[in-house]
PDB file of C-alpha atoms in Angstrom:
ATOM      1  CA  MET A   1       0.013   0.116   0.143  1.00  0.00           C
ATOM      2  CA  SER A   2       2.987   2.412   0.679  1.00  0.00           C
ATOM      3  CA  THR A   3       4.532   1.749  -2.644  1.00  0.00           C
ATOM      4  CA  ILE A   4       1.089   2.345  -4.297  1.00  0.00           C
ATOM      5  CA  ILE A   5       0.792   5.563  -2.400  1.00  0.00           C
ATOM      6  CA  THR A   6       4.360   6.843  -3.429  1.00  0.00           C
ATOM      7  CA  GLY A   7       3.760   5.698  -6.818  1.00  0.00           C
ATOM      8  CA  VAL A   8       0.540   7.343  -7.182  1.00  0.00           C
ATOM      9  CA  ASN A   9       1.893  10.634  -5.680  1.00  0.00           C
ATOM     10  CA  ALA A  10       5.192  10.761  -7.892  1.00  0.00           C
ATOM     11  CA  SER A  11       2.895  10.101 -10.906  1.00  0.00           C
ATOM     12  CA  MET A  12       0.553  13.280 -10.012  1.00  0.00           C
ATOM     13  CA  PRO A  13       1.332  16.819 -10.117  1.00  0.00           C
ATOM     14  CA  ARG A  14       2.392  18.640  -6.989  1.00  0.00           C
ATOM     15  CA  VAL A  15      -0.409  20.634  -5.328  1.00  0.00           C
ATOM     16  CA  SER A  16      -0.727  22.318  -1.861  1.00  0.00           C
ATOM     17  CA  TYR A  17      -3.969  20.255  -0.917  1.00  0.00           C
ATOM     18  CA  ILE A  18      -5.248  17.041  -0.405  1.00  0.00           C
ATOM     19  CA  LYS A  19      -6.485  14.909  -3.463  1.00  0.00           C
ATOM     20  CA  ALA A  20      -9.395  12.760  -3.555  1.00  0.00           C
ATOM     21  CA  VAL A  21      -7.179   9.708  -4.896  1.00  0.00           C
ATOM     22  CA  ASP A  22      -5.096  10.431  -1.441  1.00  0.00           C
ATOM     23  CA  ILE A  23      -7.752  10.188   0.842  1.00  0.00           C
ATOM     24  CA  TYR A  24      -9.096   6.993  -0.606  1.00  0.00           C
ATOM     25  CA  LEU A  25      -5.597   5.377  -0.624  1.00  0.00           C
ATOM     26  CA  TRP A  26      -4.940   6.330   2.994  1.00  0.00           C
ATOM     27  CA  VAL A  27      -8.296   5.370   3.923  1.00  0.00           C
ATOM     28  CA  SER A  28      -7.433   1.654   2.111  1.00  0.00           C
ATOM     29  CA  PHE A  29      -4.060   1.773   3.942  1.00  0.00           C
ATOM     30  CA  VAL A  30      -5.693   2.252   7.362  1.00  0.00           C
ATOM     31  CA  PHE A  31      -8.157  -0.701   6.779  1.00  0.00           C
ATOM     32  CA  VAL A  32      -5.064  -3.254   5.621  1.00  0.00           C
ATOM     33  CA  PHE A  33      -3.298  -1.860   8.855  1.00  0.00           C
ATOM     34  CA  LEU A  34      -6.194  -2.477  11.064  1.00  0.00           C
ATOM     35  CA  SER A  35      -6.804  -5.632   9.574  1.00  0.00           C
ATOM     36  CA  VAL A  36      -3.329  -6.872  10.320  1.00  0.00           C
ATOM     37  CA  ILE A  37      -3.625  -5.527  13.652  1.00  0.00           C
ATOM     38  CA  GLU A  38      -6.532  -7.820  14.088  1.00  0.00           C
ATOM     39  CA  TYR A  39      -5.076 -10.891  13.089  1.00  0.00           C
ATOM     40  CA  ALA A  40      -2.094 -10.529  15.187  1.00  0.00           C
ATOM     41  CA  ALA A  41      -4.411  -9.790  18.378  1.00  0.00           C
ATOM     42  CA  VAL A  42      -6.526 -12.719  17.686  1.00  0.00           C
ATOM     43  CA  ASN A  43      -3.592 -15.032  16.911  1.00  0.00           C
ATOM     44  CA  TYR A  44      -1.775 -13.670  20.149  1.00  0.00           C
ATOM     45  CA  LEU A  45      -4.846 -13.839  22.368  1.00  0.00           C
ATOM     46  CA  SER A  46      -5.666 -17.415  20.773  1.00  0.00           C
ATOM     47  CA  THR A  47      -2.047 -18.597  21.491  1.00  0.00           C
ATOM     48  CA  VAL A  48      -2.269 -17.426  25.293  1.00  0.00           C
ATOM     49  CA  GLN A  49      -5.751 -19.240  25.666  1.00  0.00           C
ATOM     50  CA  GLU A  50      -4.143 -22.300  24.263  1.00  0.00           C
ATOM     51  CA  ARG A  51      -1.408 -22.026  26.718  1.00  0.00           C
ATOM     52  CA  LYS A  52      -3.721 -21.486  29.722  1.00  0.00           C
ATOM     53  CA  GLU A  53      -5.971 -24.376  28.609  1.00  0.00           C
ATOM     54  CA  ARG A  54      -2.854 -26.701  28.217  1.00  0.00           C
ATOM     55  CA  LYS A  55      -1.683 -25.746  31.972  1.00  0.00           C
ATOM     56  CA  LEU A  56      -4.856 -26.586  33.111  1.00  0.00           C
ATOM     57  CA  ARG A  57      -5.220 -29.726  31.330  1.00  0.00           C
ATOM     58  CA  GLU A  58      -1.834 -30.568  33.167  1.00  0.00           C
ATOM     59  CA  ARG A  59      -3.108 -29.730  36.728  1.00  0.00           C
ATOM     60  CA  LEU A  60      -6.115 -31.767  36.422  1.00  0.00           C
ATOM     61  CA  PRO A  61      -6.133 -35.240  37.852  1.00  0.00           C
ATOM     62  CA  CYS A  62      -6.073 -38.220  35.481  1.00  0.00           C
ATOM     63  CA  THR A  63      -9.086 -40.321  35.263  1.00  0.00           C
ATOM     64  CA  CYS A  64      -7.056 -42.755  33.366  1.00  0.00           C
ATOM     65  CA  GLY A  65      -6.653 -45.357  36.199  1.00  0.00           C
ATOM     66  CA  ILE A  66     -10.154 -45.721  36.732  1.00  0.00           C
ATOM     67  CA  GLY A  67     -11.192 -48.753  34.965  1.00  0.00           C
ATOM     68  CA  ASN A  68     -14.806 -47.401  34.794  1.00  0.00           C
ATOM     69  CA  PRO A  69     -16.228 -44.197  36.434  1.00  0.00           C
ATOM     70  CA  ASP A  70     -19.661 -45.949  36.955  1.00  0.00           C
ATOM     71  CA  ASP A  71     -17.654 -48.283  39.699  1.00  0.00           C
ATOM     72  CA  MET A  72     -16.248 -45.001  41.437  1.00  0.00           C
ATOM     73  CA  MET A  73     -19.548 -43.188  41.551  1.00  0.00           C
ATOM     74  CA  ILE A  74     -21.159 -46.303  43.538  1.00  0.00           C
ATOM     75  CA  ASP A  75     -18.173 -47.274  45.618  1.00  0.00           C
ATOM     76  CA  PRO A  76     -19.431 -46.715  49.330  1.00  0.00           C
ATOM     77  CA  MET A  77     -15.957 -45.707  50.334  1.00  0.00           C
ATOM     78  CA  ILE A  78     -16.020 -43.095  47.792  1.00  0.00           C
ATOM     79  CA  THR A  79     -19.276 -41.664  47.871  1.00  0.00           C
ATOM     80  CA  GLY A  80     -20.116 -42.774  51.519  1.00  0.00           C
ATOM     81  CA  TYR A  81     -23.388 -44.095  50.500  1.00  0.00           C
ATOM     82  CA  GLY A  82     -24.407 -48.001  50.945  1.00  0.00           C
ATOM     83  CA  THR A  83     -24.185 -50.104  47.906  1.00  0.00           C
ATOM     84  CA  MET A  84     -26.967 -50.097  45.353  1.00  0.00           C
ATOM     85  CA  ASP A  85     -27.849 -51.965  42.270  1.00  0.00           C
ATOM     86  CA  VAL A  86     -26.827 -49.760  39.085  1.00  0.00           C
ATOM     87  CA  ASN A  87     -29.639 -51.389  37.192  1.00  0.00           C
ATOM     88  CA  SER A  88     -32.217 -50.244  39.655  1.00  0.00           C
ATOM     89  CA  THR A  89     -31.226 -46.542  39.258  1.00  0.00           C
ATOM     90  CA  GLY A  90     -31.328 -46.412  35.307  1.00  0.00           C
ATOM     91  CA  ASN A  91     -28.914 -44.609  33.207  1.00  0.00           C
ATOM     92  CA  TYR A  92     -31.223 -41.859  32.364  1.00  0.00           C
ATOM     93  CA  GLY A  93     -29.931 -41.180  28.992  1.00  0.00           C
ATOM     94  CA  MET A  94     -26.248 -41.370  29.885  1.00  0.00           C
ATOM     95  CA  PRO A  95     -23.741 -43.187  27.910  1.00  0.00           C
ATOM     96  CA  GLU A  96     -23.170 -46.777  28.957  1.00  0.00           C
ATOM     97  CA  ASN A  97     -19.355 -46.197  28.994  1.00  0.00           C
ATOM     98  CA  GLY A  98     -19.276 -43.587  31.539  1.00  0.00           C
ATOM     99  CA  GLY A  99     -18.371 -40.667  29.351  1.00  0.00           C
ATOM    100  CA  ARG A 100     -20.713 -38.190  31.398  1.00  0.00           C
ATOM    101  CA  GLN A 101     -19.396 -39.132  34.599  1.00  0.00           C
ATOM    102  CA  GLU A 102     -16.031 -38.276  33.554  1.00  0.00           C
ATOM    103  CA  ARG A 103     -17.027 -35.022  32.280  1.00  0.00           C
ATOM    104  CA  ILE A 104     -18.521 -34.240  35.805  1.00  0.00           C
ATOM    105  CA  LEU A 105     -15.263 -35.133  37.365  1.00  0.00           C
ATOM    106  CA  ALA A 106     -13.256 -32.716  35.002  1.00  0.00           C
ATOM    107  CA  GLN A 107     -16.271 -30.083  35.675  1.00  0.00           C
ATOM    108  CA  VAL A 108     -15.646 -30.544  39.766  1.00  0.00           C
ATOM    109  CA  ALA A 109     -11.801 -30.500  38.973  1.00  0.00           C
ATOM    110  CA  LEU A 110     -12.318 -27.300  37.046  1.00  0.00           C
ATOM    111  CA  ASN A 111     -14.110 -25.629  39.537  1.00  0.00           C
ATOM    112  CA  ASP A 112     -11.610 -26.595  42.564  1.00  0.00           C
ATOM    113  CA  PRO A 113      -9.111 -23.609  42.938  1.00  0.00           C
ATOM    114  CA  GLN A 114      -6.481 -25.480  44.348  1.00  0.00           C
ATOM    115  CA  LEU A 115      -6.068 -27.300  41.250  1.00  0.00           C
ATOM    116  CA  THR A 116      -6.500 -24.516  38.506  1.00  0.00           C
ATOM    117  CA  GLY A 117      -4.586 -22.222  40.706  1.00  0.00           C
ATOM    118  CA  GLN A 118      -7.036 -19.754  40.626  1.00  0.00           C
ATOM    119  CA  VAL A 119      -7.223 -16.772  43.124  1.00  0.00           C
ATOM    120  CA  LYS A 120      -9.341 -13.663  43.566  1.00  0.00           C
ATOM    121  CA  PRO A 121      -8.389 -11.104  41.360  1.00  0.00           C
ATOM    122  CA  ALA A 122      -6.103  -8.063  43.057  1.00  0.00           C
ATOM    123  CA  ARG A 123      -8.139  -4.563  43.469  1.00  0.00           C
ATOM    124  CA  GLY A 124      -8.414  -3.242  40.226  1.00  0.00           C
ATOM    125  CA  TYR A 125      -7.759  -6.015  38.033  1.00  0.00           C
ATOM    126  CA  VAL A 126     -10.380  -7.867  36.136  1.00  0.00           C
ATOM    127  CA  ASN A 127      -9.969 -11.068  34.447  1.00  0.00           C
ATOM    128  CA  ILE A 128     -11.623 -11.075  31.416  1.00  0.00           C
ATOM    129  CA  TRP A 129     -12.466 -13.837  29.005  1.00  0.00           C
ATOM    130  CA  ILE A 130     -11.990 -12.917  25.425  1.00  0.00           C
ATOM    131  CA  ASP A 131     -13.633 -15.036  22.780  1.00  0.00           C
ATOM    132  CA  THR A 132     -11.187 -14.885  19.946  1.00  0.00           C
ATOM    133  CA  HIS A 133     -13.645 -16.514  17.632  1.00  0.00           C
ATOM    134  CA  ALA A 134     -16.349 -13.928  18.291  1.00  0.00           C
ATOM    135  CA  ILE A 135     -13.863 -11.129  17.635  1.00  0.00           C
ATOM    136  CA  ASP A 136     -13.073 -13.006  14.157  1.00  0.00           C
ATOM    137  CA  LYS A 137     -16.788 -13.583  12.841  1.00  0.00           C
ATOM    138  CA  TYR A 138     -17.526  -9.840  13.969  1.00  0.00           C
ATOM    139  CA  SER A 139     -14.328  -8.606  12.103  1.00  0.00           C
ATOM    140  CA  ARG A 140     -15.360 -10.527   9.000  1.00  0.00           C
ATOM    141  CA  VAL A 141     -18.760  -8.593   8.843  1.00  0.00           C
ATOM    142  CA  ALA A 142     -17.308  -5.155  10.187  1.00  0.00           C
ATOM    143  CA  PHE A 143     -14.203  -4.777   8.016  1.00  0.00           C
ATOM    144  CA  PRO A 144     -16.020  -5.239   4.676  1.00  0.00           C
ATOM    145  CA  GLY A 145     -18.974  -3.468   5.869  1.00  0.00           C
ATOM    146  CA  ALA A 146     -17.201  -0.405   6.802  1.00  0.00           C
ATOM    147  CA  TYR A 147     -15.125  -0.430   3.704  1.00  0.00           C
ATOM    148  CA  ILE A 148     -18.266  -0.600   1.648  1.00  0.00           C
ATOM    149  CA  LEU A 149     -19.819   2.301   3.780  1.00  0.00           C
ATOM    150  CA  PHE A 150     -16.558   4.134   3.147  1.00  0.00           C
ATOM    151  CA  ASN A 151     -16.911   3.499  -0.687  1.00  0.00           C
ATOM    152  CA  ILE A 152     -20.536   4.433  -1.204  1.00  0.00           C
ATOM    153  CA  ILE A 153     -19.795   7.835   0.917  1.00  0.00           C
ATOM    154  CA  TYR A 154     -16.478   8.362  -1.219  1.00  0.00           C
ATOM    155  CA  TRP A 155     -17.953   7.667  -4.836  1.00  0.00           C
ATOM    156  CA  SER A 156     -20.985   9.539  -3.965  1.00  0.00           C
ATOM    157  CA  ILE A 157     -18.886  12.741  -3.026  1.00  0.00           C
ATOM    158  CA  TYR A 158     -16.374  12.556  -5.416  1.00  0.00           C
ATOM    159  CA  SER A 159     -18.166  11.071  -8.673  1.00  0.00           C
TER     160      SER A 159
END
């Protein structure tokens, strides 16, 4: 863009005022620059988010050693309840392989501040969750929409 701007200015006569082509090229340059900034910000935030999730996964207790999470859920030593017949309670639409229980265990682990290392934020600091996919989706609409709007205004004024 800077090469195009320089080339256009070199081929035009020198004048003391701003030309319409200068406005168009500079606004186009700003749009390109902002899209690069948006890309870099989303890429950086995605990388930070992935690192945090990876660290969190490393801290979670592994349920790999549990043969069947159903056994753990009905074990009187773990739950504190007496023995019961699994078939008498029904599975209520949960998968037979215990996938739901594993997710429940992970959810409980995620809510445990000792495992996740979360502490209450210091005064004046707020931990904001930024959805990078939402930023990307909005940018896909906002940038072209704003550029189309600029073109409509520009060509209605300068044509």
